[in-house]
Short mmCIF file of N, CA and C in Angstrom, two decimals:
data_model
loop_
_atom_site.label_atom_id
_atom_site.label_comp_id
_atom_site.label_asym_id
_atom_site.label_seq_id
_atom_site.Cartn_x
_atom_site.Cartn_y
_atom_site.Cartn_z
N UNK A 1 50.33 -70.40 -127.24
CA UNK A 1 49.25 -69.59 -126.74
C UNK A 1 47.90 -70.27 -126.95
N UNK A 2 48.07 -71.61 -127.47
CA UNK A 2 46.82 -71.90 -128.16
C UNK A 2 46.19 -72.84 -126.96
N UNK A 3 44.63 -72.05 -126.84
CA UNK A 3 43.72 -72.80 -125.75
C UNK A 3 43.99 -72.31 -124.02
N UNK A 4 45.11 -71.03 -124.57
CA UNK A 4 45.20 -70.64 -122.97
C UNK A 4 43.93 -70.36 -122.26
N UNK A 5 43.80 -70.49 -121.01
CA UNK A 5 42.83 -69.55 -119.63
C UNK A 5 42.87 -68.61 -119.78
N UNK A 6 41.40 -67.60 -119.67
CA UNK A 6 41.32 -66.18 -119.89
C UNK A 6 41.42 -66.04 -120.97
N UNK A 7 41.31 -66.30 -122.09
CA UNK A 7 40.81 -65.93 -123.16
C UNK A 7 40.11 -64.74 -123.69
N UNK A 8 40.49 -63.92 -124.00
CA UNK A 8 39.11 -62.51 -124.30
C UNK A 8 38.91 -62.64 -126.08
N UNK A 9 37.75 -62.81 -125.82
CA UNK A 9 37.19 -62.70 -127.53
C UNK A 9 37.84 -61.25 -128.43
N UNK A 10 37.80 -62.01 -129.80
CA UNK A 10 38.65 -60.81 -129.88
C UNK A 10 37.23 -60.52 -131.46
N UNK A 11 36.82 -59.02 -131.28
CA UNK A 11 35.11 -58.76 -132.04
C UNK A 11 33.90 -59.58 -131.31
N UNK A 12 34.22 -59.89 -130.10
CA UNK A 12 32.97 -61.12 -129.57
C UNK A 12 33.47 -62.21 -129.80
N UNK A 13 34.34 -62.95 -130.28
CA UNK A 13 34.46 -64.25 -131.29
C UNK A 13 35.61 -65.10 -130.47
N UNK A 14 35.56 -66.06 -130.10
CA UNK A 14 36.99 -66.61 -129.62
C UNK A 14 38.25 -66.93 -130.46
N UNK A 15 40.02 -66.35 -129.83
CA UNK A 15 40.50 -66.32 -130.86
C UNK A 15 40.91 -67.06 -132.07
N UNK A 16 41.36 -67.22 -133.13
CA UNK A 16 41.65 -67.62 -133.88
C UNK A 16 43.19 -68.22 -134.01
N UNK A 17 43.96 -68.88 -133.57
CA UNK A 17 45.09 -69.51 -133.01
C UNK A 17 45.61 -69.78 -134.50
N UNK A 18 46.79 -69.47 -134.71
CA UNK A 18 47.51 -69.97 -135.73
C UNK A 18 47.68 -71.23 -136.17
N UNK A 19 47.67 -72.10 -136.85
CA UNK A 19 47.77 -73.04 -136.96
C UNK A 19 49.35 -73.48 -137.33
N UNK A 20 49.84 -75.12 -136.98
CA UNK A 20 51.11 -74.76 -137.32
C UNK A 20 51.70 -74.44 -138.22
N UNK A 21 51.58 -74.45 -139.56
CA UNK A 21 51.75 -74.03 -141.10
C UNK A 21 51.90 -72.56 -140.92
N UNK A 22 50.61 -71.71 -140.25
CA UNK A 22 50.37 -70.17 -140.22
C UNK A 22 51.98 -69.50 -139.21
N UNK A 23 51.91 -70.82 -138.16
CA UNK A 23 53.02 -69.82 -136.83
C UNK A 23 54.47 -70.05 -137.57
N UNK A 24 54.56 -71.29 -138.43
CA UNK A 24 55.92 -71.69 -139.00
C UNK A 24 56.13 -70.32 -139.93
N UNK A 25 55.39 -70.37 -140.72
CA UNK A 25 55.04 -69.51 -141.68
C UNK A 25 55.63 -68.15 -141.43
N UNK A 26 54.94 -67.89 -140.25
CA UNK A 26 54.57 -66.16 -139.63
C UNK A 26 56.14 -66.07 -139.20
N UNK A 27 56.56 -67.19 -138.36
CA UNK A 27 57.88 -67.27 -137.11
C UNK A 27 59.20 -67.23 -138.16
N UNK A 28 58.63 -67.61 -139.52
CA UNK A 28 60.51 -68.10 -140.33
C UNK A 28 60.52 -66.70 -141.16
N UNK A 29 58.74 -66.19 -141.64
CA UNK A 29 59.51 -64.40 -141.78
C UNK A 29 60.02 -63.78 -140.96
N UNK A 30 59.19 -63.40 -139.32
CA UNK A 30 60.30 -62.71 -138.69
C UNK A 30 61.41 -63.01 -138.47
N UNK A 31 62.02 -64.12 -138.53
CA UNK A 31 63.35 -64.62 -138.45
C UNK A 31 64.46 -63.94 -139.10
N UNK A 32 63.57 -64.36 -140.72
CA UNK A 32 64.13 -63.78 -142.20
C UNK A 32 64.56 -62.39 -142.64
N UNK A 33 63.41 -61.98 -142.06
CA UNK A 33 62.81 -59.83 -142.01
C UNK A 33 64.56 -59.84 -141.12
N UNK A 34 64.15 -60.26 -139.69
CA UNK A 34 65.14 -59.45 -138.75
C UNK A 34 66.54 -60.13 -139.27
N UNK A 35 67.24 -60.73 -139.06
CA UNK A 35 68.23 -61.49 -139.55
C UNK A 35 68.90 -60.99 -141.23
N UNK A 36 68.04 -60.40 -142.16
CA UNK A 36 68.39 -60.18 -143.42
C UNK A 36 68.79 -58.49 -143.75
N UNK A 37 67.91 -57.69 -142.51
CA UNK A 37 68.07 -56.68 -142.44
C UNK A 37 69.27 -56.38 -141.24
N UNK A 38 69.48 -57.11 -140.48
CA UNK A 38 70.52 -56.94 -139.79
C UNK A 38 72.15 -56.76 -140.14
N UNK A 39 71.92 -58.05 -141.24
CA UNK A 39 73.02 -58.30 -141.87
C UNK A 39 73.21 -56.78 -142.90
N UNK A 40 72.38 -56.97 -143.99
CA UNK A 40 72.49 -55.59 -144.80
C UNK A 40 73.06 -54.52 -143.75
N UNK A 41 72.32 -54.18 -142.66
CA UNK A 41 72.54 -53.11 -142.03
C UNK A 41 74.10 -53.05 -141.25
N UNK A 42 74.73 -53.85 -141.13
CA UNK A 42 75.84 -54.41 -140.92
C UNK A 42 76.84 -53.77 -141.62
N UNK A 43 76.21 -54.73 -143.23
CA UNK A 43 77.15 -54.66 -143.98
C UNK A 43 77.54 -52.93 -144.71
N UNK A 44 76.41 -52.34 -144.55
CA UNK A 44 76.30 -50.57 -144.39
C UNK A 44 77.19 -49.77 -143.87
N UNK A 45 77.17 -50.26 -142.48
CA UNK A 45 78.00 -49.58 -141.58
C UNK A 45 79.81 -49.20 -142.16
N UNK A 46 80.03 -50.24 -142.90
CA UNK A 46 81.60 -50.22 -143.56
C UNK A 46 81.55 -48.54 -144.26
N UNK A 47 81.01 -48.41 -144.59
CA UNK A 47 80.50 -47.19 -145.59
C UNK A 47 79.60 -45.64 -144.44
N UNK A 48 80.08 -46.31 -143.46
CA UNK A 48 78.94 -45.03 -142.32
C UNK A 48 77.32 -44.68 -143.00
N UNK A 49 76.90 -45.78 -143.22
CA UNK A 49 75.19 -45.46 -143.45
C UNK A 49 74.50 -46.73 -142.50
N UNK A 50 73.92 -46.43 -142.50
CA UNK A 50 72.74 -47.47 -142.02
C UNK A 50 71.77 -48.25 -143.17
N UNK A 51 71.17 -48.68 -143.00
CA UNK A 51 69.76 -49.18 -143.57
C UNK A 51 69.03 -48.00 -144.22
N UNK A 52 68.56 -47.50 -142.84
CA UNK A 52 67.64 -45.89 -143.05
C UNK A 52 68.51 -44.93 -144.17
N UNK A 53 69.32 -44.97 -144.10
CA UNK A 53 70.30 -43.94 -144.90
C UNK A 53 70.41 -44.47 -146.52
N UNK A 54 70.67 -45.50 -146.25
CA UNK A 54 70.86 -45.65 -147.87
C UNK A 54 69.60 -46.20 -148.39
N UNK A 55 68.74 -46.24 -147.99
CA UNK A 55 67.10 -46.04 -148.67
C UNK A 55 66.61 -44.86 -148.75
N UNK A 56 66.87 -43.79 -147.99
CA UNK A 56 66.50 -42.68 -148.33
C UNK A 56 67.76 -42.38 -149.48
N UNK A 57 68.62 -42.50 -149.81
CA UNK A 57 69.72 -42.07 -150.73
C UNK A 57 68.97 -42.59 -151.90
N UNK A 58 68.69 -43.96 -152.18
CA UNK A 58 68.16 -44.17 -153.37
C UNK A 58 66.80 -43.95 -153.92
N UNK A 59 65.97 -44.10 -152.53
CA UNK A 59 64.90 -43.13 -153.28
C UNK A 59 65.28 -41.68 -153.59
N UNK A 60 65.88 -40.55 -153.37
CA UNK A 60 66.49 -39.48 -153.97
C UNK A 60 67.21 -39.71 -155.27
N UNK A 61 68.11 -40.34 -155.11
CA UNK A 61 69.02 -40.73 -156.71
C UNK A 61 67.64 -41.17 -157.72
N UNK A 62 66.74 -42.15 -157.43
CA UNK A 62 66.06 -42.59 -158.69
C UNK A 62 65.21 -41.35 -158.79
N UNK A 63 64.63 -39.97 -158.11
CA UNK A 63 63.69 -39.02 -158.34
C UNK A 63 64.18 -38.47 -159.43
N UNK A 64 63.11 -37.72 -160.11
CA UNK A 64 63.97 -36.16 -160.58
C UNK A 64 64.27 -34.94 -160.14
N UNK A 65 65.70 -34.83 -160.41
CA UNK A 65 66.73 -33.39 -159.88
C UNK A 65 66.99 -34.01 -158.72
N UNK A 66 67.24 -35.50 -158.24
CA UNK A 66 67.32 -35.99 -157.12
C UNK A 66 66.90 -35.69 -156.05
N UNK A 67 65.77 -34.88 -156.02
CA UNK A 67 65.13 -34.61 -154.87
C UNK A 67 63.71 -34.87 -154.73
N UNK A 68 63.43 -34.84 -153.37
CA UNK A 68 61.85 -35.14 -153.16
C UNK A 68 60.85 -34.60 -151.99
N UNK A 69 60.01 -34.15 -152.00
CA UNK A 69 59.36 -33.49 -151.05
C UNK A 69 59.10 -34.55 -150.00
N UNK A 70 59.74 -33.91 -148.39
CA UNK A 70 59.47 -34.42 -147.63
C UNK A 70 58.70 -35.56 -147.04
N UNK A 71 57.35 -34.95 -147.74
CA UNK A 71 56.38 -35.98 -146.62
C UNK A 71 56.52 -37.05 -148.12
N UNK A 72 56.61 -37.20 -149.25
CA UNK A 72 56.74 -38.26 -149.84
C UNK A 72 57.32 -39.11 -149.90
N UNK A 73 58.64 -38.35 -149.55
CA UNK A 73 60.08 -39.42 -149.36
C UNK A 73 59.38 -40.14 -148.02
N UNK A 74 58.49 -39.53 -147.11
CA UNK A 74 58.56 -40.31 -145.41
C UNK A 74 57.77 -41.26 -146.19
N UNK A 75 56.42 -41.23 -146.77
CA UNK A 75 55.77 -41.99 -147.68
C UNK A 75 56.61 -43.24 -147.91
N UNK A 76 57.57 -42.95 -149.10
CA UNK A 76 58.25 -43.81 -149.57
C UNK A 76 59.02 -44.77 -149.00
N UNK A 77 59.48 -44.66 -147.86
CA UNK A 77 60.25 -44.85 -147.06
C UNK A 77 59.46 -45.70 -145.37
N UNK A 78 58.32 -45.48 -145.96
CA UNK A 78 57.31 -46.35 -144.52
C UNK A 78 57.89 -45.67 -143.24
N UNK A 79 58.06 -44.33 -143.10
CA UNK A 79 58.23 -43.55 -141.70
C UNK A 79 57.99 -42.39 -141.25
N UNK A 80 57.47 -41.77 -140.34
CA UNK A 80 56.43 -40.88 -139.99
C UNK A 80 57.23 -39.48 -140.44
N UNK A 81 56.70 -38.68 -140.76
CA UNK A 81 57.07 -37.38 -141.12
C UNK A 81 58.60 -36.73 -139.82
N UNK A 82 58.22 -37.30 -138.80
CA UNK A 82 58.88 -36.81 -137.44
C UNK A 82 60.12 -37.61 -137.50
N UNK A 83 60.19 -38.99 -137.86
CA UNK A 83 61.41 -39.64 -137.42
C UNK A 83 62.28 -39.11 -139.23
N UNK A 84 61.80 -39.47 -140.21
CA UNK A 84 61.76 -38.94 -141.13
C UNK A 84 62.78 -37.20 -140.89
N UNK A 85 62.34 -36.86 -140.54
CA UNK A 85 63.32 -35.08 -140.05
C UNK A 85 64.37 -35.40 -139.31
N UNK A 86 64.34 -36.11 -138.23
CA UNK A 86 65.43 -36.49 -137.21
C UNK A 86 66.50 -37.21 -138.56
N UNK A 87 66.17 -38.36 -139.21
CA UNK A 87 66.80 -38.88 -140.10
C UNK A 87 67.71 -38.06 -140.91
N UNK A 88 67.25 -37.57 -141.84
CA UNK A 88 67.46 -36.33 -142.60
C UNK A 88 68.45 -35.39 -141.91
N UNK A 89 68.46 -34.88 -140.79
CA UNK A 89 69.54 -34.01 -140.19
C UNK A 89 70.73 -34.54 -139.52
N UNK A 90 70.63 -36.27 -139.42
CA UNK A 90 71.74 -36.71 -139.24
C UNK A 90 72.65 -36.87 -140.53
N UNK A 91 72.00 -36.95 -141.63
CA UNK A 91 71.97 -36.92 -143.07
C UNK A 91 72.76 -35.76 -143.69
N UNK A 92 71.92 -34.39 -143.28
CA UNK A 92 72.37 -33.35 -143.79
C UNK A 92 74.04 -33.48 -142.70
N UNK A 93 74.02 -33.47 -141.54
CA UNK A 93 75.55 -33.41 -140.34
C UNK A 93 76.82 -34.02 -141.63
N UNK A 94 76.23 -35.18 -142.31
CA UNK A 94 77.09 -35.97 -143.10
C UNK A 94 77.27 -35.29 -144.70
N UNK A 95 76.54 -34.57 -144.71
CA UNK A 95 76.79 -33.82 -146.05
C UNK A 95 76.38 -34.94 -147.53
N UNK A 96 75.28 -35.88 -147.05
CA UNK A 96 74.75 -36.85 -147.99
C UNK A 96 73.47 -36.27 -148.56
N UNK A 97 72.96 -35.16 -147.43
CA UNK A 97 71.71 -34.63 -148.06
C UNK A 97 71.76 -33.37 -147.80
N UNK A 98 70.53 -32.21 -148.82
CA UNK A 98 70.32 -31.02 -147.85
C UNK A 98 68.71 -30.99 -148.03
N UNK A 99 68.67 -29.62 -146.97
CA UNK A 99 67.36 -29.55 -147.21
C UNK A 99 66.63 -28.19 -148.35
N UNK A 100 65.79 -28.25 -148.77
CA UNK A 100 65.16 -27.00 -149.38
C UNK A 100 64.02 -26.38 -149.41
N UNK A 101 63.58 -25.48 -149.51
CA UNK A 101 62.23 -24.97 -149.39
C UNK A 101 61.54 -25.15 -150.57
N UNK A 102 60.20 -25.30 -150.33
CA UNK A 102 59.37 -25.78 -152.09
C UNK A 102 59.27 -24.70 -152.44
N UNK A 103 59.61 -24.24 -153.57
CA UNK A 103 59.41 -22.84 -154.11
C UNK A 103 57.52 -22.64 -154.35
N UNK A 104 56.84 -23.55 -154.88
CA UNK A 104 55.36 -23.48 -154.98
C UNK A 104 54.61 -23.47 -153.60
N UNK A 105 55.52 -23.89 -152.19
CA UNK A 105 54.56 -23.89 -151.37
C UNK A 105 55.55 -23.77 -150.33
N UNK A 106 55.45 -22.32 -149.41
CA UNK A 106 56.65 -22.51 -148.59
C UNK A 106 56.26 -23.18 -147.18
N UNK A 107 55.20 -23.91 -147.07
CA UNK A 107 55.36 -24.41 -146.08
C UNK A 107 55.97 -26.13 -146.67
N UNK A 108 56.33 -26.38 -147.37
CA UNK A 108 56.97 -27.54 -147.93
C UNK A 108 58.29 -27.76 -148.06
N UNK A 109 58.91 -29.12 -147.72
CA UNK A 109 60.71 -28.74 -147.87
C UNK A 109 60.92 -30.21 -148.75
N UNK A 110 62.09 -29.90 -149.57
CA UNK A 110 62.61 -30.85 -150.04
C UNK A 110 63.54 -31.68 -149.47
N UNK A 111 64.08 -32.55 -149.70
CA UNK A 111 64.93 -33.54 -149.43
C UNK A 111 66.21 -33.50 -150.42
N UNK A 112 67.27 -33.09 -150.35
CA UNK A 112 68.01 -33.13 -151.90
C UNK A 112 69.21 -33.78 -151.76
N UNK A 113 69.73 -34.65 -152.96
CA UNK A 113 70.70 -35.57 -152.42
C UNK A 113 71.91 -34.60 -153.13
N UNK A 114 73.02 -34.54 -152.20
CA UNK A 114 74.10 -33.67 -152.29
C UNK A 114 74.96 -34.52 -153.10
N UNK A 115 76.11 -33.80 -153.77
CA UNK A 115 76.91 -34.55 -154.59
C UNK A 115 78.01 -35.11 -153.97
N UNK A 116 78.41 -34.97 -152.59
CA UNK A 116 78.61 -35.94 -151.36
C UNK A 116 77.97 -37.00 -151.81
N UNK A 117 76.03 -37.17 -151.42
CA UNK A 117 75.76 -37.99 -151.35
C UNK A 117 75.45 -38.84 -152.49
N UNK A 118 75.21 -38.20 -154.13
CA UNK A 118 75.61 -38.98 -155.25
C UNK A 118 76.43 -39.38 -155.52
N UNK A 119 78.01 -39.32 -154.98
CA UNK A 119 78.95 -40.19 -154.79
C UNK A 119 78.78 -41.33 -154.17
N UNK A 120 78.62 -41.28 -152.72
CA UNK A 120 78.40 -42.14 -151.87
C UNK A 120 77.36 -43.67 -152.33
N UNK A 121 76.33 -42.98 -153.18
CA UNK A 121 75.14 -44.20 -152.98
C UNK A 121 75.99 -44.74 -154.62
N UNK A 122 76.84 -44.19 -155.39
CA UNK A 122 77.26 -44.99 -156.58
C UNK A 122 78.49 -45.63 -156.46
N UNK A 123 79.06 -45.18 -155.15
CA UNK A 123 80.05 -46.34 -154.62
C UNK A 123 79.51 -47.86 -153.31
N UNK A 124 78.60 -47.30 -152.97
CA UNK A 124 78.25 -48.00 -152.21
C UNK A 124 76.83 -49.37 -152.59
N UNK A 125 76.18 -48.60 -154.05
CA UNK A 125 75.19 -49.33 -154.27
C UNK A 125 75.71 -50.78 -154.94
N UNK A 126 77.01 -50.90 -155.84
CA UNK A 126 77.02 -52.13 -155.79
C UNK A 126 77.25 -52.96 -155.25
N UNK A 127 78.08 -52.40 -153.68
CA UNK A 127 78.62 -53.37 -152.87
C UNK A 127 77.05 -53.86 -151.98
N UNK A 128 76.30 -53.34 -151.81
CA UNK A 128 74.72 -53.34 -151.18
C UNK A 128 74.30 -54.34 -152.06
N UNK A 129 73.82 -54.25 -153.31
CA UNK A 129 73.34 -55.27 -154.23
C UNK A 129 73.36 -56.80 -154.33
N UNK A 130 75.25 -56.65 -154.39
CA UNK A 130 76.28 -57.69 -153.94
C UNK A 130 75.93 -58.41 -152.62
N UNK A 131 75.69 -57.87 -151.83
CA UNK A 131 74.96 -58.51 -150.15
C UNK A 131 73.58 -58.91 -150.37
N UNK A 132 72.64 -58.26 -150.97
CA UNK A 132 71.28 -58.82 -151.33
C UNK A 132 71.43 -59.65 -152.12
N UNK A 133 72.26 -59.83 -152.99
CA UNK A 133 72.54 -60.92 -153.83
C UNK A 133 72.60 -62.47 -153.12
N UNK A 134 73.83 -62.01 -152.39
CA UNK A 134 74.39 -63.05 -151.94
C UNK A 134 73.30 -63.41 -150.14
N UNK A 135 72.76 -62.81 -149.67
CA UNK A 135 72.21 -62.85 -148.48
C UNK A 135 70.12 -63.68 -149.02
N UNK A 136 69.79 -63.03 -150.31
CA UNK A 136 68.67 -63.29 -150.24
C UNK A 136 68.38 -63.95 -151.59
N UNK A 137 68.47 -62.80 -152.65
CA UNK A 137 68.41 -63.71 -153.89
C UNK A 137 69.01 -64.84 -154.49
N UNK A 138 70.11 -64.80 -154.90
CA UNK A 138 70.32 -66.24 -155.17
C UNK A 138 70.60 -67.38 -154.28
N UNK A 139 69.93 -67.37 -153.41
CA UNK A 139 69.68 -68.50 -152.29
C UNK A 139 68.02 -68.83 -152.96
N UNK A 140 67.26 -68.57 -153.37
CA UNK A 140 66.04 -68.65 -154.47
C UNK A 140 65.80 -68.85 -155.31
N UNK A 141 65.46 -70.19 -156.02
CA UNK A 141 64.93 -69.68 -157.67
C UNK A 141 64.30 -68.71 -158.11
N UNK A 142 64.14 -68.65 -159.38
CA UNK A 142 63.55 -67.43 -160.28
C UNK A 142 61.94 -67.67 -159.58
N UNK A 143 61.15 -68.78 -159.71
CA UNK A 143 59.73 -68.94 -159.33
C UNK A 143 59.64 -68.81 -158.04
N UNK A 144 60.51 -69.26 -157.04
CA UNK A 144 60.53 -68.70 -155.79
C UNK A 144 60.33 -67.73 -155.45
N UNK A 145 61.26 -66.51 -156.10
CA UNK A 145 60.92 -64.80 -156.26
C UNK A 145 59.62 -64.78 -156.29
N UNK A 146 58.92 -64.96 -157.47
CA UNK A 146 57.56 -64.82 -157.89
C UNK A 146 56.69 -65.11 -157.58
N UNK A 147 57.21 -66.66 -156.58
CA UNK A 147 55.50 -66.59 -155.17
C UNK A 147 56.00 -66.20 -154.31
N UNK A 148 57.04 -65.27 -154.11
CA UNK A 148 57.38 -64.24 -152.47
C UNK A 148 56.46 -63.17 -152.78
N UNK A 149 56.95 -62.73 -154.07
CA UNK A 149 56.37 -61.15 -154.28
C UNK A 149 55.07 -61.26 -154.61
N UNK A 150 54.63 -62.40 -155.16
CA UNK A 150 52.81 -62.51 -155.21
C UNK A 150 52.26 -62.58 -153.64
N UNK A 151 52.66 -63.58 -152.97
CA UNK A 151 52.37 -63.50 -151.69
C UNK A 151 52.66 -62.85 -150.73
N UNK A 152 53.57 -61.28 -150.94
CA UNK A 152 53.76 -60.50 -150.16
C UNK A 152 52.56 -59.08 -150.74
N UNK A 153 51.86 -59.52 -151.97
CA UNK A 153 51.51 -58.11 -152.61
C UNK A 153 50.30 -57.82 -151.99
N UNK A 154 49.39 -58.63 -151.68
CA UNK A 154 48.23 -58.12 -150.76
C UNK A 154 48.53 -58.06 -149.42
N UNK A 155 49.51 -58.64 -148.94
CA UNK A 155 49.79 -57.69 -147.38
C UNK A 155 50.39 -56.40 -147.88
N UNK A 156 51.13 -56.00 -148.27
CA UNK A 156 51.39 -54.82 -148.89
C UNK A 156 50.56 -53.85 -149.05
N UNK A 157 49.77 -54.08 -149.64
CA UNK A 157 48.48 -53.54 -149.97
C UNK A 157 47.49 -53.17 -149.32
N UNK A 158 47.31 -54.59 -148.34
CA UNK A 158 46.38 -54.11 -147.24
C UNK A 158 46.78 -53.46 -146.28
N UNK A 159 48.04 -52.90 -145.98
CA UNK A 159 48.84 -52.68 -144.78
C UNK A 159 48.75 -50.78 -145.56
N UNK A 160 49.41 -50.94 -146.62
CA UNK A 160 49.39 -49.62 -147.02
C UNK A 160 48.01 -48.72 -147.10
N UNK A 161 46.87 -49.53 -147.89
CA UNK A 161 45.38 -49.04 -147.30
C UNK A 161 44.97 -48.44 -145.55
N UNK A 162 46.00 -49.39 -144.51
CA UNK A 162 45.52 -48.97 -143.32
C UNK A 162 46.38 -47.67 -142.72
N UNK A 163 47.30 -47.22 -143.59
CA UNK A 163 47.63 -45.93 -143.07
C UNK A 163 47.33 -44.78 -143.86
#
């Protein structure tokens, strides 16, 4: 894209073109992102969950009383309150979750992980682990980890500030 015709400034300013370090950079995470989550999500399916499913399972298992109010879990989970509900009732169909009313605020509902679904995420979490293991971490050294997660913590950050 770099030096195309038609150009539109982007703030007034002409754009700022990746350089090759930045596009290698930018091009071998999405690679990584899609490709690593594919696989996990793959490897899920043996077990009838998805991705979406067994992240919402473990954020519930690590809460207390295993449950969590709605819009936090969507919070937690980086997804809008709306897809978040759709989720959840394919969830509850499976008997992995239910739902509840907040007793302090009834326009509030909980998220609660069923003992269906506390089975499920303690048979299924080590075989999950086992795939992150083998798919991401130990393909890494220990210091490797530690400039991913340093260099992922202010996009993180700044990304979470913009919503």
């Amino acid at each position: 894209m770099r030096g195309q015709s038609g150009e539109r400034p982007v703030n007034g300013e002409a754009p700022r073109w990746l350089t090759s370090i930045e596009q290698r950079a930018w091009r071998t995470h999405l690679a990584a992102h899609k490709l690593l989550e594919h696989r996990l999500d793959r490897e899920l399916q043996a077990f009838g969950l998805s991705l979406n499913d067994y992240e919402i399972l473990v954020n519930l298992s690590e809460s207390p009383g295993h449950r969590m109010r709605m819009s936090d879990l969507a919070d937690a989970t980086i997804q809008s309150r709306s897809r978040l509900s759709h989720q959840i009732s394919r969830m509850e169909a499976a008997d992995l979750v239910a739902r509840e009313t907040c007793p302090d605020d009834r326009r509030g509902t909980f998220a609660v992980l069923t003992e269906h679904g506390w089975a499920t995420i303690q048979k299924v979490a080590p075989e999950h682990v086992a795939g992150v293991r083998r798919h991401f971490i130990d393909l890494l050294t220990d210091d490797q980890l530690r400039e991913l997660a340093a260099a992922y913590d202010p996009v993180v950050d700044h990304l979470k500030n913009l919503r």
